[in-house]
PDB file of C-alpha atoms and ligand atoms in Angstrom:
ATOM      1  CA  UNK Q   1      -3.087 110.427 -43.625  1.00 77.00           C
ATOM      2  CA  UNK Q   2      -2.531 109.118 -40.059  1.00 88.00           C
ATOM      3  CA  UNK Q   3      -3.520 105.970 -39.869  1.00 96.00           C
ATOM      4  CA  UNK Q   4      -6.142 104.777 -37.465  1.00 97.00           C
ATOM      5  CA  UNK Q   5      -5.951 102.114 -34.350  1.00 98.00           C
ATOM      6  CA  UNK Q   6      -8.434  99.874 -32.588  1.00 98.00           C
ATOM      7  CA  UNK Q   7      -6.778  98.294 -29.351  1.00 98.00           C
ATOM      8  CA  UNK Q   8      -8.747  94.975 -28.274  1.00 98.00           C
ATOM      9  CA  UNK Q   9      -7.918  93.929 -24.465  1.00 98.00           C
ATOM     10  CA  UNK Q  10      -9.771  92.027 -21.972  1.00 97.00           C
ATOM     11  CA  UNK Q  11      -7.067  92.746 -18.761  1.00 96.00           C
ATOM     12  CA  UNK Q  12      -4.404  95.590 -17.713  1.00 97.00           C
ATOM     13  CA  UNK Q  13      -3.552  97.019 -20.891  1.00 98.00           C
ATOM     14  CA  UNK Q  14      -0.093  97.620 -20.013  1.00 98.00           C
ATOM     15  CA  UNK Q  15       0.550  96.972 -24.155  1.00 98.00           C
ATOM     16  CA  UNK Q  16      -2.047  99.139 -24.901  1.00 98.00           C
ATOM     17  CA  UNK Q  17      -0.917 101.632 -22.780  1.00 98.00           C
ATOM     18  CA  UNK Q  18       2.342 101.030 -24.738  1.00 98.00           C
ATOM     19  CA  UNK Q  19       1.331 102.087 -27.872  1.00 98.00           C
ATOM     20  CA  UNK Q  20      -0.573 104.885 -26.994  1.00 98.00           C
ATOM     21  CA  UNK Q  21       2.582 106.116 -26.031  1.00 98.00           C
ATOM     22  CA  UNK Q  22       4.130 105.158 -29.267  1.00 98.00           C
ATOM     23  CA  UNK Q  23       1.530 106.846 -31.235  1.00 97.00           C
ATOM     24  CA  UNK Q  24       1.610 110.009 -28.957  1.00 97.00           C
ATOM     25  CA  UNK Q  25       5.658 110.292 -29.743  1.00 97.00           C
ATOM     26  CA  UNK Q  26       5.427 109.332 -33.685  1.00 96.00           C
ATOM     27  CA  UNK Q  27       7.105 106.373 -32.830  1.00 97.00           C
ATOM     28  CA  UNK Q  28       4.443 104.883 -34.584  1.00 97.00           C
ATOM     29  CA  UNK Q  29       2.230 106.889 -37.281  1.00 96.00           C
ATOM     30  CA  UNK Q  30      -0.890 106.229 -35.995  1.00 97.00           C
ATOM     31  CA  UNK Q  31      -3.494 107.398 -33.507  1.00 97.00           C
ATOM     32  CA  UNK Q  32      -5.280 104.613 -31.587  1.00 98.00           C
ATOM     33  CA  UNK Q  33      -8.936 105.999 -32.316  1.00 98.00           C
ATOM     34  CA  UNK Q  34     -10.522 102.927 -30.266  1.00 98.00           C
ATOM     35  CA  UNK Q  35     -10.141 100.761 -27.497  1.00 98.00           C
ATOM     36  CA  UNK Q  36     -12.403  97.442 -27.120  1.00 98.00           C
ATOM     37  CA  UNK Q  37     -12.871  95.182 -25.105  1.00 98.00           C
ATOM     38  CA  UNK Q  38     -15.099  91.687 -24.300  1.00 97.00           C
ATOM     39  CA  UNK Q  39     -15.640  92.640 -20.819  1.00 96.00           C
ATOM     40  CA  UNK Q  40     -15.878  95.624 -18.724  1.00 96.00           C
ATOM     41  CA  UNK Q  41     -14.914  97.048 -15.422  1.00 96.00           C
ATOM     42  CA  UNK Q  42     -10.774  96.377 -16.563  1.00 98.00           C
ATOM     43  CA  UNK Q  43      -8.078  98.516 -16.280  1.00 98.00           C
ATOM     44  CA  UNK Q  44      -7.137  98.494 -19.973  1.00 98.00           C
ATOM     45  CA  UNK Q  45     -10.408 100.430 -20.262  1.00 98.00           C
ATOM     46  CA  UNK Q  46      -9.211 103.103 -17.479  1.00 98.00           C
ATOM     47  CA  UNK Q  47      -5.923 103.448 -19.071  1.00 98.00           C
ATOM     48  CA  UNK Q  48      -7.936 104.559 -22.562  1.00 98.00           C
ATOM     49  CA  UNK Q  49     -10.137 106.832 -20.722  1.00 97.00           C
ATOM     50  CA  UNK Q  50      -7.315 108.391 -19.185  1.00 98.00           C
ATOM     51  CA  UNK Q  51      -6.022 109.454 -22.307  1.00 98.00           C
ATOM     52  CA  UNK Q  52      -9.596 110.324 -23.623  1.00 98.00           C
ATOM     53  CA  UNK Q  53      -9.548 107.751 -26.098  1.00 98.00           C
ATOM     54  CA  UNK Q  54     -13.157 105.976 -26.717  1.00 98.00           C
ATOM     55  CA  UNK Q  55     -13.022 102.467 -24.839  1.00 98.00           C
ATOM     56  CA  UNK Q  56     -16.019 100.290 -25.922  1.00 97.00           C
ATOM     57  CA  UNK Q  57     -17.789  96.847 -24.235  1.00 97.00           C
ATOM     58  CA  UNK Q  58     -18.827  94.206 -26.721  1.00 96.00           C
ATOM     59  CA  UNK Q  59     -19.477  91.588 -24.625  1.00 95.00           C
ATOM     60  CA  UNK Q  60     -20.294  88.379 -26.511  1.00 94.00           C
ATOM     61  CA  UNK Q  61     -23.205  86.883 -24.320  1.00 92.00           C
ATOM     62  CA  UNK Q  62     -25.573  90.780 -24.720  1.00 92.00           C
ATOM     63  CA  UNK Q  63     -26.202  89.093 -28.713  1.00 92.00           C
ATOM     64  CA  UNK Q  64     -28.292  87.066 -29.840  1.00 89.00           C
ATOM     65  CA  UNK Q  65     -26.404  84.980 -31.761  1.00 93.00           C
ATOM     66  CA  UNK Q  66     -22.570  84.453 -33.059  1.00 94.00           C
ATOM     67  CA  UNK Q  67     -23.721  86.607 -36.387  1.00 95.00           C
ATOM     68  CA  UNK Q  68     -25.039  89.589 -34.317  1.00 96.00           C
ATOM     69  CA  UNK Q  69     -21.985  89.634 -32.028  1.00 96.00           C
ATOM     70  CA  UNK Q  70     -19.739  89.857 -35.844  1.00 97.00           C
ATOM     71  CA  UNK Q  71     -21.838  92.338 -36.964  1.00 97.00           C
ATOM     72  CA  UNK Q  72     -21.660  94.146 -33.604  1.00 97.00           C
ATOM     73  CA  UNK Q  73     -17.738  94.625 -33.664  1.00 98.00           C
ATOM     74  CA  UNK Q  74     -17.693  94.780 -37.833  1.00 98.00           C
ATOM     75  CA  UNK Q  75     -20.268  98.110 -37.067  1.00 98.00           C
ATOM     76  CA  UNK Q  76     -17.820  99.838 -34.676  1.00 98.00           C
ATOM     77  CA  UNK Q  77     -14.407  99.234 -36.899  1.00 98.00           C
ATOM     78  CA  UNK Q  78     -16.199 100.571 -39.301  1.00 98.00           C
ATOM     79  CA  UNK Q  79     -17.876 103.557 -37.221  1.00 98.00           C
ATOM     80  CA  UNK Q  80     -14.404 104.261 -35.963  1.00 98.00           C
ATOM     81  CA  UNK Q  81     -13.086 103.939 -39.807  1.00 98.00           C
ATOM     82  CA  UNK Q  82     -10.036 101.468 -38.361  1.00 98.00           C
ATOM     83  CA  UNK Q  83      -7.103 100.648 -40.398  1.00 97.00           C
ATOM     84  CA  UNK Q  84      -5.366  98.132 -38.466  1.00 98.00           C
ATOM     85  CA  UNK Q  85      -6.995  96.396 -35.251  1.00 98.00           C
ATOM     86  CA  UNK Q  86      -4.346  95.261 -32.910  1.00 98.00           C
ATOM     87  CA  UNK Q  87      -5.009  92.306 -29.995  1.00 98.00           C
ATOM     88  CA  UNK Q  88      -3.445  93.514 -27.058  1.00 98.00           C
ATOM     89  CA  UNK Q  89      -4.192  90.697 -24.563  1.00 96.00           C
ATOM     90  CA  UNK Q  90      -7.707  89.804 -26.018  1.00 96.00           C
ATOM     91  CA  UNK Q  91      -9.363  86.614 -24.903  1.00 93.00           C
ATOM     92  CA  UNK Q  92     -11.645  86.007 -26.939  1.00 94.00           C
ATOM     93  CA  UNK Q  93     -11.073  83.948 -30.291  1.00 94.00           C
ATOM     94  CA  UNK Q  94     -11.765  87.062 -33.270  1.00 97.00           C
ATOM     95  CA  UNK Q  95     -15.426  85.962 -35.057  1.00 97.00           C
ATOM     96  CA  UNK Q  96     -14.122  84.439 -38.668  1.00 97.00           C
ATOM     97  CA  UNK Q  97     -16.821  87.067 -40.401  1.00 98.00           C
ATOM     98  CA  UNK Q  98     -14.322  89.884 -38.933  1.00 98.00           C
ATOM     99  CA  UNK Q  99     -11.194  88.103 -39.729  1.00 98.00           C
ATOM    100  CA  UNK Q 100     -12.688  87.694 -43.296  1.00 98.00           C
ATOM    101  CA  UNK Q 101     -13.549  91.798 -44.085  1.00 98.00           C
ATOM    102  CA  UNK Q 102     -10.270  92.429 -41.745  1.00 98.00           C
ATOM    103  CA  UNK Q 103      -7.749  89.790 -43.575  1.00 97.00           C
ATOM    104  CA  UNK Q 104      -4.007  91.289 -43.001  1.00 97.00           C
ATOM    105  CA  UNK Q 105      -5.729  94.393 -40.869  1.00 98.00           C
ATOM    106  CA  UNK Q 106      -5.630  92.463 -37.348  1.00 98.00           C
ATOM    107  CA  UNK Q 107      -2.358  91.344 -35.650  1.00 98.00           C
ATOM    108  CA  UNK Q 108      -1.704  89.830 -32.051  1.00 98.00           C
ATOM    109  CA  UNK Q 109       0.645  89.514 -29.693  1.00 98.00           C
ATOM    110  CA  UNK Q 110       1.657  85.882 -28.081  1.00 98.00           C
ATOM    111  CA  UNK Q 111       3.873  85.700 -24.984  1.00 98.00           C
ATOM    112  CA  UNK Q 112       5.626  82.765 -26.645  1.00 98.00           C
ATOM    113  CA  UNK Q 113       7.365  81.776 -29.572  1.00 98.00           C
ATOM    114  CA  UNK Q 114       4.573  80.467 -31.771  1.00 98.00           C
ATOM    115  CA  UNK Q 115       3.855  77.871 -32.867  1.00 97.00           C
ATOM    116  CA  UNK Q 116       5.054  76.309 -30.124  1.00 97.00           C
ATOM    117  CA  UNK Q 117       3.444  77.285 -26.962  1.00 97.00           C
ATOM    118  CA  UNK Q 118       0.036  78.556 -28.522  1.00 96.00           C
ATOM    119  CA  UNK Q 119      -3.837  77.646 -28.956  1.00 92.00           C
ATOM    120  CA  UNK Q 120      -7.163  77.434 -26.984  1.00 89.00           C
ATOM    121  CA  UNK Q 121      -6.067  78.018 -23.124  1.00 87.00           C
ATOM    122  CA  UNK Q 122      -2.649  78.824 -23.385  1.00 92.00           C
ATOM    123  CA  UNK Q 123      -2.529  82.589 -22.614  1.00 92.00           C
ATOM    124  CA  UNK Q 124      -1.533  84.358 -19.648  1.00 91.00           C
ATOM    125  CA  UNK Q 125       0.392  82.747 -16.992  1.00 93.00           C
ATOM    126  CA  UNK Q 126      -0.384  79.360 -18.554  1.00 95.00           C
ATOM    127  CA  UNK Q 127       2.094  80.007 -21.099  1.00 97.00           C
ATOM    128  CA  UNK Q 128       5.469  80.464 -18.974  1.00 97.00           C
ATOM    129  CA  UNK Q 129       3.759  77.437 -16.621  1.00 97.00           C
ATOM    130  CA  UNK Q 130       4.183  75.283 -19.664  1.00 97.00           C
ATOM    131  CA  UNK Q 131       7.186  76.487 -21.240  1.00 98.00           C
ATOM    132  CA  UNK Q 132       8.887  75.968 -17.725  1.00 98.00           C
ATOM    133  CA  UNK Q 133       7.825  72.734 -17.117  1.00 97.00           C
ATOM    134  CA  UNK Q 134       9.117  71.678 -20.738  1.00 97.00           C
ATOM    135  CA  UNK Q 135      12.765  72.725 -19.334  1.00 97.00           C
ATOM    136  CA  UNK Q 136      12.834  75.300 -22.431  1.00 98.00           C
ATOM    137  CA  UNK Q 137      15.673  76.599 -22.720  1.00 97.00           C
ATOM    138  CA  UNK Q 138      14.475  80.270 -24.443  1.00 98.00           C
ATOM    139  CA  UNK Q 139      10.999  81.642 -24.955  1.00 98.00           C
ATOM    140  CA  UNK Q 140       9.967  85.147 -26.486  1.00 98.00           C
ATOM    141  CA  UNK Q 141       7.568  87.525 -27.880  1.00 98.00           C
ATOM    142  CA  UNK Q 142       5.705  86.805 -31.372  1.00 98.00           C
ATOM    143  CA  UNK Q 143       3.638  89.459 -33.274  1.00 98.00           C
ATOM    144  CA  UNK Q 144       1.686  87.250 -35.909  1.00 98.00           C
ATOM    145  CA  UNK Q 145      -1.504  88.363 -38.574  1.00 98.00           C
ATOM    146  CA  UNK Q 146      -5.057  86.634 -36.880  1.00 98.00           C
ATOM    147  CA  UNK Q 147      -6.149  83.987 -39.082  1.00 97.00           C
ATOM    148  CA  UNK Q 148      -9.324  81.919 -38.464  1.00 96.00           C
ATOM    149  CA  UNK Q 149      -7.682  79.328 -36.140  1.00 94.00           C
ATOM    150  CA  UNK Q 150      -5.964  80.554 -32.170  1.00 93.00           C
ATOM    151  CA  UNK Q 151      -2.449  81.993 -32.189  1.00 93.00           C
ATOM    152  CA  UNK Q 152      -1.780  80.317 -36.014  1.00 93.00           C
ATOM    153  CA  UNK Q 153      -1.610  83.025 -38.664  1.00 96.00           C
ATOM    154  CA  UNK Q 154       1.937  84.271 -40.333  1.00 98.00           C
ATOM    155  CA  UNK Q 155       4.733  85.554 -38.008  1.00 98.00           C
ATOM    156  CA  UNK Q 156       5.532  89.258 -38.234  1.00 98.00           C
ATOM    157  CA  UNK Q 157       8.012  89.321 -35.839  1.00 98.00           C
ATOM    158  CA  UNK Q 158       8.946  87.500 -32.678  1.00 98.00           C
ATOM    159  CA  UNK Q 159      11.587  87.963 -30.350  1.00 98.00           C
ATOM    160  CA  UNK Q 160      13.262  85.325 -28.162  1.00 98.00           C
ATOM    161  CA  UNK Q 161      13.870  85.666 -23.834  1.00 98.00           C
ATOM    162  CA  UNK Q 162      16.455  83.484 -22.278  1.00 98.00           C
ATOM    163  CA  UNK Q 163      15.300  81.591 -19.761  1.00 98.00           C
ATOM    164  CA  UNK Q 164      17.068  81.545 -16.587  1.00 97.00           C
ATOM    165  CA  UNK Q 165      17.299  78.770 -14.275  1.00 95.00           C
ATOM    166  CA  UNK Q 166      15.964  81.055 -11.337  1.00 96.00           C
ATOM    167  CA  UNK Q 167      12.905  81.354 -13.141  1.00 97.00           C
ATOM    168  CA  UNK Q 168       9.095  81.352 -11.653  1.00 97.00           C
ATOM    169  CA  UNK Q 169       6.079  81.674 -14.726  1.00 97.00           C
ATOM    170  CA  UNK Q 170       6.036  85.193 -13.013  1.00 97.00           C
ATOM    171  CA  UNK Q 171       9.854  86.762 -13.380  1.00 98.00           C
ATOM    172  CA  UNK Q 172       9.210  85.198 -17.099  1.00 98.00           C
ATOM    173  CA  UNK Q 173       6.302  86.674 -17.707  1.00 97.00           C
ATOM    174  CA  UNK Q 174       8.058  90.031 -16.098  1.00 97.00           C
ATOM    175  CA  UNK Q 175      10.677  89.844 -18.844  1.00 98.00           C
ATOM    176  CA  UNK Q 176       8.832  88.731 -21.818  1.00 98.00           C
ATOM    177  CA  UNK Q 177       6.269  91.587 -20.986  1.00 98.00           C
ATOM    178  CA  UNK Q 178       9.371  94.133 -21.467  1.00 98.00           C
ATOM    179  CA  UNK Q 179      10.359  92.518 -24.848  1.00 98.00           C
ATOM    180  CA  UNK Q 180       6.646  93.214 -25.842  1.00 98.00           C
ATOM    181  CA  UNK Q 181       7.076  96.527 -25.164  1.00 98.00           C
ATOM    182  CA  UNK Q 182       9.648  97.092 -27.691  1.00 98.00           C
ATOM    183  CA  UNK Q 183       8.603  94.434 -30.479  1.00 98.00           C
ATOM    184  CA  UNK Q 184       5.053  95.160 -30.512  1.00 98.00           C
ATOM    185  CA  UNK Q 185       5.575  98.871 -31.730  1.00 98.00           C
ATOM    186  CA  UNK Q 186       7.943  97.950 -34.368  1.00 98.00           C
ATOM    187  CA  UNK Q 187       5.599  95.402 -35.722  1.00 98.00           C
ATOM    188  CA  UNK Q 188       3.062  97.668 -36.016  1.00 98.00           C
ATOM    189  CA  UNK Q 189       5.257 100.206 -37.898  1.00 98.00           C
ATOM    190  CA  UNK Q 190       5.899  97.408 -40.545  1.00 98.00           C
ATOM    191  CA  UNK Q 191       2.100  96.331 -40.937  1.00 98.00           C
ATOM    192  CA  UNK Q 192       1.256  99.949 -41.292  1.00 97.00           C
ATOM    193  CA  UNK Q 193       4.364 100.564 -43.913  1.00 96.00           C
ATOM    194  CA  UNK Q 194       2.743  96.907 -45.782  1.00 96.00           C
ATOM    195  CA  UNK Q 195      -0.735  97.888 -46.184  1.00 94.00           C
ATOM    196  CA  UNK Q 196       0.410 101.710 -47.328  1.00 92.00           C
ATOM    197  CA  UNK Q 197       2.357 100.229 -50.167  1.00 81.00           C
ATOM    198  CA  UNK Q 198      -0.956  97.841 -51.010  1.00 68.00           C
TER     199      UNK Q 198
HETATM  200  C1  LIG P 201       0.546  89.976 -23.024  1.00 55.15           C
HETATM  201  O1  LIG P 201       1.463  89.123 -22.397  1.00 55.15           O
HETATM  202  C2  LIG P 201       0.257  89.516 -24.425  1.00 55.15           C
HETATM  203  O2  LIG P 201       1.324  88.846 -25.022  1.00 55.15           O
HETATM  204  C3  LIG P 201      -0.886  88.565 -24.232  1.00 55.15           C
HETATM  205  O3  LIG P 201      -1.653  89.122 -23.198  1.00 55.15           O
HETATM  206  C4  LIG P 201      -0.819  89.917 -22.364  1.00 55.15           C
HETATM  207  C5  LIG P 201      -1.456  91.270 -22.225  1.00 55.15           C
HETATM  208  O4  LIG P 201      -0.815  92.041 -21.254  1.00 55.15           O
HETATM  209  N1  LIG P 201      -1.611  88.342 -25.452  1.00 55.15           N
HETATM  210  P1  LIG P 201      -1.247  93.546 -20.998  1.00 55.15           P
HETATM  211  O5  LIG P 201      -2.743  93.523 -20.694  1.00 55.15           O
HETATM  212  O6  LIG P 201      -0.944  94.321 -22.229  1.00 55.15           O
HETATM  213  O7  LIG P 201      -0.445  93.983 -19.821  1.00 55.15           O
END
């Protein structure tokens, strides 16, 4: 049976968009049956529309509590019967109770090469900023399993990006966004391949 996707993105989506594709052409054997986000009005959320895939708002602050927000995004993985949720430029740290009934069903992508370059506040153009200013002389791409702690659980696959000496956190980020493009599917191929032999 196909397996089933839930995209989480709080910006452009350009990933997500990604592997839409990748499902739509077999590259990966999957459907992405949901996309999520923490916040709305985004683009990612267009892009999913666009190809009439359900985009849902949880946005944190509407509950109650940290419990009911969990519960919130445990009830639609398991409304949309997801296999395998994939962070796609998701902001927001994944609530521990989800990680828990998820364990080895939720990967992310890092712009970096973990564990170096990762935690609380380093996403985005923050990232390249940092790895720039530390005179690095390669950074990359890492696909990694969400654990209870920021950009920490086991590596999947990464995927390094030589830096250039031209470089602006911008033309980096240019680059390591096209190396996402072609890890992120293939990681997702092995996860999928993982759980089916479980
Ligand atoms: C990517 O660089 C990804 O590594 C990071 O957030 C960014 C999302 O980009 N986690 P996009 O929204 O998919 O274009």
């Amino acid at each position: 049976m196909e397996n089933r996707l839930s995209v989480w993105v709080s910006g452009s989506g350009s990933n997500l968009e990604r592997i839409i594709k990748a499902c739509q052409s077999g590259e990966i054997f999957a459907s992405v049956v949901l996309a999520a986000s923490d916040r709305p009005g985004i683009l990612a959320l267009e892009r999913a529309r666009k190809h009439s895939i359900p985009a849902e708002v949880v946005p944190p602050k509407q509950f109650g509590s940290a419990g009911a927000y969990a519960l919130a995004l445990l009830e639609l993985l398991k409304k949309y019967r997801v296999d395998l949720v994939c962070l796609a430029g998701y902001l927001r740290k994944v609530p521990d109770e989800v990680v828990r009934a998820y364990r080895g069903r939720i990967i992310n992508i890092h712009p970096a090469l973990l564990p170096k370059y990762g935690g609380k506040g380093l996403y985005g153009r923050q990232v390249h900023k940092a790895v720039l200013a530390a005179k690095e002389k390669e950074s990359g791409v890492t696909v990694h399993y969400v654990d209870e702690q920021y950009d920490h659980g086991s590596i999947i696959l990464q995927k390094k990006v030589s830096i250039l000496s031209s470089d602006t956190p911008e033309a980096l980020a240019e680059r390591v966004h096209q190396v996402e493009y072609e890890i992120y599917p293939q990681a997702i191929t092995l996860v999928l391949e993982k759980l089916a032999c479980r």
